[in-house]
């Protein structure tokens, strides 16, 4: 006996549904594979290893408010920060710098006086330092400082003018990092931009009353209202 649903055999509907689901899964897998190959090719071209994901529990650093290592796309800074907005005296700081992908981008593509990366994991910091030595990007190592430190112990230098965050931490740790940043601004008032990739803690940021949203840059299928896949830029206010 064949079961009909509005005149269509049920097995045909099931076959169509399964086929559609399989096609969607296959398309998603192909898309992810292409993205991975693209990331690996960038690493190969630049002479570094920044692509592989890393969970902090691999290093005994797991914490519900700390996020795993997952690098932003190589072009993130170039899409969000026009080079003409960077002055020769500007200092770039990446909090949660991982394997130093954005540190290398900042040092190679922009005229920053100094580029700093702060990373909790000693193992990821070792990889970052190896990348700094091996990279084919036009980076001057004397302008780069890779610091292995917990952000809770790190004092933000009073000459930092651009801060990059790739969703490195959340909750109380994020709040503590922002408090340190604002304390630095209060000690030495100056213009500061914050570039926040995957801005999960934006409500807290704006809730301080000290950050003004400047613009949002999206990637892929993300829209401006999405959190993941977007980069938002803020100015720190007095």
PDB file of C-alpha atoms in Angstrom:
ATOM      1  CA  UNK A   1       0.000   0.000   0.000  1.00  0.00           C
ATOM      2  CA  UNK A   2       1.300   3.470  -0.915  1.00  0.00           C
ATOM      3  CA  UNK A   3       0.500   6.299   1.488  1.00  0.00           C
ATOM      4  CA  UNK A   4      -0.518   9.540  -0.228  1.00  0.00           C
ATOM      5  CA  UNK A   5      -0.139  13.078   1.103  1.00  0.00           C
ATOM      6  CA  UNK A   6      -2.224  15.527  -0.937  1.00  0.00           C
ATOM      7  CA  UNK A   7      -1.912  13.254  -3.933  1.00  0.00           C
ATOM      8  CA  UNK A   8       1.843  12.685  -3.647  1.00  0.00           C
ATOM      9  CA  UNK A   9       3.259   9.326  -2.482  1.00  0.00           C
ATOM     10  CA  UNK A  10       4.791   9.774   0.970  1.00  0.00           C
ATOM     11  CA  UNK A  11       7.993   7.952   0.008  1.00  0.00           C
ATOM     12  CA  UNK A  12       8.546  10.512  -2.774  1.00  0.00           C
ATOM     13  CA  UNK A  13       8.212  13.362  -0.299  1.00  0.00           C
ATOM     14  CA  UNK A  14      10.587  11.604   2.086  1.00  0.00           C
ATOM     15  CA  UNK A  15      13.084  11.028  -0.717  1.00  0.00           C
ATOM     16  CA  UNK A  16      12.928  14.689  -1.702  1.00  0.00           C
ATOM     17  CA  UNK A  17      13.392  15.815   1.903  1.00  0.00           C
ATOM     18  CA  UNK A  18      16.340  13.492   2.466  1.00  0.00           C
ATOM     19  CA  UNK A  19      17.865  14.505  -0.851  1.00  0.00           C
ATOM     20  CA  UNK A  20      17.460  18.185  -0.018  1.00  0.00           C
ATOM     21  CA  UNK A  21      18.962  17.733   3.424  1.00  0.00           C
ATOM     22  CA  UNK A  22      21.882  15.755   1.991  1.00  0.00           C
ATOM     23  CA  UNK A  23      22.478  18.420  -0.658  1.00  0.00           C
ATOM     24  CA  UNK A  24      22.487  21.091   2.042  1.00  0.00           C
ATOM     25  CA  UNK A  25      24.950  19.138   4.168  1.00  0.00           C
ATOM     26  CA  UNK A  26      27.134  18.465   1.135  1.00  0.00           C
ATOM     27  CA  UNK A  27      27.061  22.129   0.096  1.00  0.00           C
ATOM     28  CA  UNK A  28      27.952  23.175   3.644  1.00  0.00           C
ATOM     29  CA  UNK A  29      30.829  20.699   3.767  1.00  0.00           C
ATOM     30  CA  UNK A  30      32.139  21.888   0.409  1.00  0.00           C
ATOM     31  CA  UNK A  31      31.923  25.512   1.540  1.00  0.00           C
ATOM     32  CA  UNK A  32      33.783  24.756   4.770  1.00  0.00           C
ATOM     33  CA  UNK A  33      36.409  22.755   2.877  1.00  0.00           C
ATOM     34  CA  UNK A  34      36.981  25.641   0.478  1.00  0.00           C
ATOM     35  CA  UNK A  35      37.312  28.064   3.373  1.00  0.00           C
ATOM     36  CA  UNK A  36      39.831  25.807   5.085  1.00  0.00           C
ATOM     37  CA  UNK A  37      41.890  25.402   1.908  1.00  0.00           C
ATOM     38  CA  UNK A  38      41.841  29.178   1.452  1.00  0.00           C
ATOM     39  CA  UNK A  39      43.087  29.715   5.017  1.00  0.00           C
ATOM     40  CA  UNK A  40      45.830  27.119   4.578  1.00  0.00           C
ATOM     41  CA  UNK A  41      46.947  28.739   1.329  1.00  0.00           C
ATOM     42  CA  UNK A  42      47.256  32.111   3.065  1.00  0.00           C
ATOM     43  CA  UNK A  43      49.352  30.494   5.802  1.00  0.00           C
ATOM     44  CA  UNK A  44      51.563  28.795   3.208  1.00  0.00           C
ATOM     45  CA  UNK A  45      51.982  32.021   1.270  1.00  0.00           C
ATOM     46  CA  UNK A  46      52.924  33.983   4.387  1.00  0.00           C
ATOM     47  CA  UNK A  47      55.152  31.274   5.882  1.00  0.00           C
ATOM     48  CA  UNK A  48      53.191  30.839   9.120  1.00  0.00           C
ATOM     49  CA  UNK A  49      50.809  28.477  10.935  1.00  0.00           C
ATOM     50  CA  UNK A  50      47.737  30.300  12.192  1.00  0.00           C
ATOM     51  CA  UNK A  51      44.832  28.228  10.873  1.00  0.00           C
ATOM     52  CA  UNK A  52      44.427  25.287  13.242  1.00  0.00           C
ATOM     53  CA  UNK A  53      41.825  25.764  15.991  1.00  0.00           C
ATOM     54  CA  UNK A  54      42.852  25.247  19.615  1.00  0.00           C
ATOM     55  CA  UNK A  55      40.732  24.687  22.718  1.00  0.00           C
ATOM     56  CA  UNK A  56      42.109  26.088  25.945  1.00  0.00           C
ATOM     57  CA  UNK A  57      41.520  22.810  27.748  1.00  0.00           C
ATOM     58  CA  UNK A  58      44.385  21.453  25.628  1.00  0.00           C
ATOM     59  CA  UNK A  59      46.632  23.702  27.714  1.00  0.00           C
ATOM     60  CA  UNK A  60      44.880  23.314  31.049  1.00  0.00           C
ATOM     61  CA  UNK A  61      43.371  26.810  30.754  1.00  0.00           C
ATOM     62  CA  UNK A  62      39.701  26.003  30.226  1.00  0.00           C
ATOM     63  CA  UNK A  63      37.310  28.561  31.711  1.00  0.00           C
ATOM     64  CA  UNK A  64      33.675  29.283  30.897  1.00  0.00           C
ATOM     65  CA  UNK A  65      34.491  32.945  30.212  1.00  0.00           C
ATOM     66  CA  UNK A  66      37.490  32.263  27.967  1.00  0.00           C
ATOM     67  CA  UNK A  67      36.962  31.391  24.313  1.00  0.00           C
ATOM     68  CA  UNK A  68      38.852  28.840  22.196  1.00  0.00           C
ATOM     69  CA  UNK A  69      41.419  30.001  19.625  1.00  0.00           C
ATOM     70  CA  UNK A  70      39.773  30.619  16.273  1.00  0.00           C
ATOM     71  CA  UNK A  71      41.507  33.194  14.075  1.00  0.00           C
ATOM     72  CA  UNK A  72      39.779  36.065  12.312  1.00  0.00           C
ATOM     73  CA  UNK A  73      40.167  36.135   8.537  1.00  0.00           C
ATOM     74  CA  UNK A  74      43.441  37.605   7.288  1.00  0.00           C
ATOM     75  CA  UNK A  75      41.641  40.548   5.673  1.00  0.00           C
ATOM     76  CA  UNK A  76      39.650  41.575   8.757  1.00  0.00           C
ATOM     77  CA  UNK A  77      41.781  44.582   9.661  1.00  0.00           C
ATOM     78  CA  UNK A  78      42.051  45.832   6.100  1.00  0.00           C
ATOM     79  CA  UNK A  79      38.263  45.733   5.711  1.00  0.00           C
ATOM     80  CA  UNK A  80      37.592  47.562   8.971  1.00  0.00           C
ATOM     81  CA  UNK A  81      40.472  49.989   9.443  1.00  0.00           C
ATOM     82  CA  UNK A  82      41.402  52.221   6.480  1.00  0.00           C
ATOM     83  CA  UNK A  83      45.181  52.633   6.362  1.00  0.00           C
ATOM     84  CA  UNK A  84      44.879  56.423   6.113  1.00  0.00           C
ATOM     85  CA  UNK A  85      43.287  56.457   9.580  1.00  0.00           C
ATOM     86  CA  UNK A  86      46.465  55.049  11.140  1.00  0.00           C
ATOM     87  CA  UNK A  87      49.142  57.552  12.159  1.00  0.00           C
ATOM     88  CA  UNK A  88      52.853  56.866  12.554  1.00  0.00           C
ATOM     89  CA  UNK A  89      52.570  57.321  16.332  1.00  0.00           C
ATOM     90  CA  UNK A  90      49.672  54.860  16.761  1.00  0.00           C
ATOM     91  CA  UNK A  91      50.062  51.671  18.816  1.00  0.00           C
ATOM     92  CA  UNK A  92      48.055  48.493  18.124  1.00  0.00           C
ATOM     93  CA  UNK A  93      47.068  46.028  20.862  1.00  0.00           C
ATOM     94  CA  UNK A  94      45.492  42.594  20.306  1.00  0.00           C
ATOM     95  CA  UNK A  95      44.084  41.156  23.535  1.00  0.00           C
ATOM     96  CA  UNK A  96      43.950  37.387  23.128  1.00  0.00           C
ATOM     97  CA  UNK A  97      46.322  37.381  20.167  1.00  0.00           C
ATOM     98  CA  UNK A  98      46.602  33.597  19.779  1.00  0.00           C
ATOM     99  CA  UNK A  99      49.066  32.680  17.044  1.00  0.00           C
ATOM    100  CA  UNK A 100      49.537  36.352  16.089  1.00  0.00           C
ATOM    101  CA  UNK A 101      47.607  36.487  12.818  1.00  0.00           C
ATOM    102  CA  UNK A 102      46.191  39.980  13.457  1.00  0.00           C
ATOM    103  CA  UNK A 103      49.474  41.099  15.008  1.00  0.00           C
ATOM    104  CA  UNK A 104      51.277  40.173  11.786  1.00  0.00           C
ATOM    105  CA  UNK A 105      48.596  41.867   9.685  1.00  0.00           C
ATOM    106  CA  UNK A 106      48.814  45.051  11.735  1.00  0.00           C
ATOM    107  CA  UNK A 107      52.608  45.117  11.574  1.00  0.00           C
ATOM    108  CA  UNK A 108      52.791  44.351   7.848  1.00  0.00           C
ATOM    109  CA  UNK A 109      49.897  46.390   6.433  1.00  0.00           C
ATOM    110  CA  UNK A 110      49.754  49.501   8.616  1.00  0.00           C
ATOM    111  CA  UNK A 111      52.242  52.164   9.758  1.00  0.00           C
ATOM    112  CA  UNK A 112      51.843  51.462  13.481  1.00  0.00           C
ATOM    113  CA  UNK A 113      54.755  52.574  15.623  1.00  0.00           C
ATOM    114  CA  UNK A 114      54.332  49.451  17.725  1.00  0.00           C
ATOM    115  CA  UNK A 115      52.202  46.304  17.606  1.00  0.00           C
ATOM    116  CA  UNK A 116      51.495  44.310  20.781  1.00  0.00           C
ATOM    117  CA  UNK A 117      49.895  40.902  21.172  1.00  0.00           C
ATOM    118  CA  UNK A 118      48.842  39.596  24.585  1.00  0.00           C
ATOM    119  CA  UNK A 119      48.060  35.894  24.910  1.00  0.00           C
ATOM    120  CA  UNK A 120      47.247  33.764  27.952  1.00  0.00           C
ATOM    121  CA  UNK A 121      48.542  30.442  26.604  1.00  0.00           C
ATOM    122  CA  UNK A 122      52.332  29.876  26.681  1.00  0.00           C
ATOM    123  CA  UNK A 123      51.926  27.289  23.905  1.00  0.00           C
ATOM    124  CA  UNK A 124      50.090  29.675  21.575  1.00  0.00           C
ATOM    125  CA  UNK A 125      52.604  32.413  22.384  1.00  0.00           C
ATOM    126  CA  UNK A 126      55.419  30.056  21.328  1.00  0.00           C
ATOM    127  CA  UNK A 127      53.665  29.473  18.001  1.00  0.00           C
ATOM    128  CA  UNK A 128      53.165  33.234  17.616  1.00  0.00           C
ATOM    129  CA  UNK A 129      56.870  33.907  18.182  1.00  0.00           C
ATOM    130  CA  UNK A 130      57.790  31.204  15.680  1.00  0.00           C
ATOM    131  CA  UNK A 131      55.417  32.826  13.170  1.00  0.00           C
ATOM    132  CA  UNK A 132      57.051  36.200  13.728  1.00  0.00           C
ATOM    133  CA  UNK A 133      60.428  34.659  12.873  1.00  0.00           C
ATOM    134  CA  UNK A 134      59.248  32.663   9.865  1.00  0.00           C
ATOM    135  CA  UNK A 135      56.767  35.008   8.207  1.00  0.00           C
ATOM    136  CA  UNK A 136      57.288  36.214   4.651  1.00  0.00           C
ATOM    137  CA  UNK A 137      55.193  39.284   5.382  1.00  0.00           C
ATOM    138  CA  UNK A 138      57.114  42.585   5.493  1.00  0.00           C
ATOM    139  CA  UNK A 139      57.224  42.778   9.285  1.00  0.00           C
ATOM    140  CA  UNK A 140      59.899  44.563  11.331  1.00  0.00           C
ATOM    141  CA  UNK A 141      60.305  42.361  14.440  1.00  0.00           C
ATOM    142  CA  UNK A 142      61.597  45.276  16.501  1.00  0.00           C
ATOM    143  CA  UNK A 143      58.143  46.895  16.235  1.00  0.00           C
ATOM    144  CA  UNK A 144      56.348  43.787  17.537  1.00  0.00           C
ATOM    145  CA  UNK A 145      55.980  42.747  21.166  1.00  0.00           C
ATOM    146  CA  UNK A 146      54.405  39.352  21.917  1.00  0.00           C
ATOM    147  CA  UNK A 147      53.474  39.133  25.595  1.00  0.00           C
ATOM    148  CA  UNK A 148      52.456  35.947  27.390  1.00  0.00           C
ATOM    149  CA  UNK A 149      50.110  37.123  30.131  1.00  0.00           C
ATOM    150  CA  UNK A 150      46.653  36.809  31.606  1.00  0.00           C
ATOM    151  CA  UNK A 151      44.719  39.925  30.619  1.00  0.00           C
ATOM    152  CA  UNK A 152      43.747  40.253  34.289  1.00  0.00           C
ATOM    153  CA  UNK A 153      47.430  40.791  35.121  1.00  0.00           C
ATOM    154  CA  UNK A 154      48.278  42.943  32.110  1.00  0.00           C
ATOM    155  CA  UNK A 155      48.396  46.718  32.392  1.00  0.00           C
ATOM    156  CA  UNK A 156      47.375  48.363  29.143  1.00  0.00           C
ATOM    157  CA  UNK A 157      50.075  50.823  28.023  1.00  0.00           C
ATOM    158  CA  UNK A 158      49.010  54.452  27.983  1.00  0.00           C
ATOM    159  CA  UNK A 159      50.095  54.920  24.364  1.00  0.00           C
ATOM    160  CA  UNK A 160      47.785  52.257  22.878  1.00  0.00           C
ATOM    161  CA  UNK A 161      45.372  53.781  20.346  1.00  0.00           C
ATOM    162  CA  UNK A 162      43.839  50.774  18.532  1.00  0.00           C
ATOM    163  CA  UNK A 163      42.573  47.673  20.364  1.00  0.00           C
ATOM    164  CA  UNK A 164      41.567  44.467  18.577  1.00  0.00           C
ATOM    165  CA  UNK A 165      39.318  41.836  20.173  1.00  0.00           C
ATOM    166  CA  UNK A 166      38.469  38.541  18.501  1.00  0.00           C
ATOM    167  CA  UNK A 167      35.846  37.594  21.091  1.00  0.00           C
ATOM    168  CA  UNK A 168      38.637  36.334  23.398  1.00  0.00           C
ATOM    169  CA  UNK A 169      36.719  36.349  26.672  1.00  0.00           C
ATOM    170  CA  UNK A 170      33.312  37.119  28.113  1.00  0.00           C
ATOM    171  CA  UNK A 171      31.543  38.001  31.335  1.00  0.00           C
ATOM    172  CA  UNK A 172      33.622  39.254  34.246  1.00  0.00           C
ATOM    173  CA  UNK A 173      36.924  38.783  32.420  1.00  0.00           C
ATOM    174  CA  UNK A 174      35.707  40.969  29.555  1.00  0.00           C
ATOM    175  CA  UNK A 175      34.455  43.572  32.031  1.00  0.00           C
ATOM    176  CA  UNK A 176      37.823  43.607  33.814  1.00  0.00           C
ATOM    177  CA  UNK A 177      39.683  44.086  30.517  1.00  0.00           C
ATOM    178  CA  UNK A 178      37.430  47.000  29.555  1.00  0.00           C
ATOM    179  CA  UNK A 179      37.901  48.558  32.998  1.00  0.00           C
ATOM    180  CA  UNK A 180      41.666  48.412  32.462  1.00  0.00           C
ATOM    181  CA  UNK A 181      41.301  50.031  29.038  1.00  0.00           C
ATOM    182  CA  UNK A 182      39.149  52.864  30.386  1.00  0.00           C
ATOM    183  CA  UNK A 183      41.576  53.399  33.278  1.00  0.00           C
ATOM    184  CA  UNK A 184      44.360  53.856  30.726  1.00  0.00           C
ATOM    185  CA  UNK A 185      42.262  56.398  28.803  1.00  0.00           C
ATOM    186  CA  UNK A 186      41.481  58.277  32.013  1.00  0.00           C
ATOM    187  CA  UNK A 187      45.164  58.398  32.963  1.00  0.00           C
ATOM    188  CA  UNK A 188      46.110  59.694  29.538  1.00  0.00           C
ATOM    189  CA  UNK A 189      43.141  60.973  27.513  1.00  0.00           C
ATOM    190  CA  UNK A 190      43.532  60.143  23.814  1.00  0.00           C
ATOM    191  CA  UNK A 191      41.501  58.879  20.847  1.00  0.00           C
ATOM    192  CA  UNK A 192      41.152  55.077  20.876  1.00  0.00           C
ATOM    193  CA  UNK A 193      39.406  52.769  18.438  1.00  0.00           C
ATOM    194  CA  UNK A 194      38.219  49.300  19.455  1.00  0.00           C
ATOM    195  CA  UNK A 195      37.811  46.733  16.669  1.00  0.00           C
ATOM    196  CA  UNK A 196      35.631  43.896  17.948  1.00  0.00           C
ATOM    197  CA  UNK A 197      35.217  40.735  15.844  1.00  0.00           C
ATOM    198  CA  UNK A 198      32.217  38.549  16.803  1.00  0.00           C
ATOM    199  CA  UNK A 199      31.137  41.139  19.410  1.00  0.00           C
ATOM    200  CA  UNK A 200      29.242  38.935  21.875  1.00  0.00           C
ATOM    201  CA  UNK A 201      29.771  41.390  24.741  1.00  0.00           C
ATOM    202  CA  UNK A 202      28.621  44.516  22.895  1.00  0.00           C
ATOM    203  CA  UNK A 203      25.728  45.147  25.352  1.00  0.00           C
ATOM    204  CA  UNK A 204      28.228  45.467  28.196  1.00  0.00           C
ATOM    205  CA  UNK A 205      30.525  47.641  26.091  1.00  0.00           C
ATOM    206  CA  UNK A 206      27.789  50.108  25.167  1.00  0.00           C
ATOM    207  CA  UNK A 207      26.318  49.910  28.662  1.00  0.00           C
ATOM    208  CA  UNK A 208      29.412  51.587  30.091  1.00  0.00           C
ATOM    209  CA  UNK A 209      28.439  54.773  28.259  1.00  0.00           C
ATOM    210  CA  UNK A 210      32.059  55.144  27.146  1.00  0.00           C
ATOM    211  CA  UNK A 211      31.943  53.534  23.698  1.00  0.00           C
ATOM    212  CA  UNK A 212      30.376  54.994  20.557  1.00  0.00           C
ATOM    213  CA  UNK A 213      29.609  52.669  17.642  1.00  0.00           C
ATOM    214  CA  UNK A 214      31.232  53.937  14.445  1.00  0.00           C
ATOM    215  CA  UNK A 215      30.482  51.264  11.853  1.00  0.00           C
ATOM    216  CA  UNK A 216      29.871  47.570  11.247  1.00  0.00           C
ATOM    217  CA  UNK A 217      31.592  45.429   8.640  1.00  0.00           C
ATOM    218  CA  UNK A 218      30.063  42.091   7.647  1.00  0.00           C
ATOM    219  CA  UNK A 219      31.554  39.033   6.020  1.00  0.00           C
ATOM    220  CA  UNK A 220      29.931  36.265   3.996  1.00  0.00           C
ATOM    221  CA  UNK A 221      26.233  35.831   4.714  1.00  0.00           C
ATOM    222  CA  UNK A 222      26.236  37.771   7.973  1.00  0.00           C
ATOM    223  CA  UNK A 223      24.010  40.837   8.306  1.00  0.00           C
ATOM    224  CA  UNK A 224      24.724  43.911  10.400  1.00  0.00           C
ATOM    225  CA  UNK A 225      22.452  42.676  13.173  1.00  0.00           C
ATOM    226  CA  UNK A 226      24.306  39.370  13.477  1.00  0.00           C
ATOM    227  CA  UNK A 227      26.986  38.928  16.112  1.00  0.00           C
ATOM    228  CA  UNK A 228      29.038  36.191  14.516  1.00  0.00           C
ATOM    229  CA  UNK A 229      30.615  37.087  11.204  1.00  0.00           C
ATOM    230  CA  UNK A 230      30.558  40.822  11.918  1.00  0.00           C
ATOM    231  CA  UNK A 231      33.213  43.262  13.027  1.00  0.00           C
ATOM    232  CA  UNK A 232      32.189  46.423  14.858  1.00  0.00           C
ATOM    233  CA  UNK A 233      34.324  49.478  15.401  1.00  0.00           C
ATOM    234  CA  UNK A 234      33.895  51.789  18.368  1.00  0.00           C
ATOM    235  CA  UNK A 235      35.443  55.011  19.574  1.00  0.00           C
ATOM    236  CA  UNK A 236      36.228  55.352  23.265  1.00  0.00           C
ATOM    237  CA  UNK A 237      34.688  58.521  24.675  1.00  0.00           C
ATOM    238  CA  UNK A 238      35.776  60.631  27.625  1.00  0.00           C
TER     239      UNK A 238
END
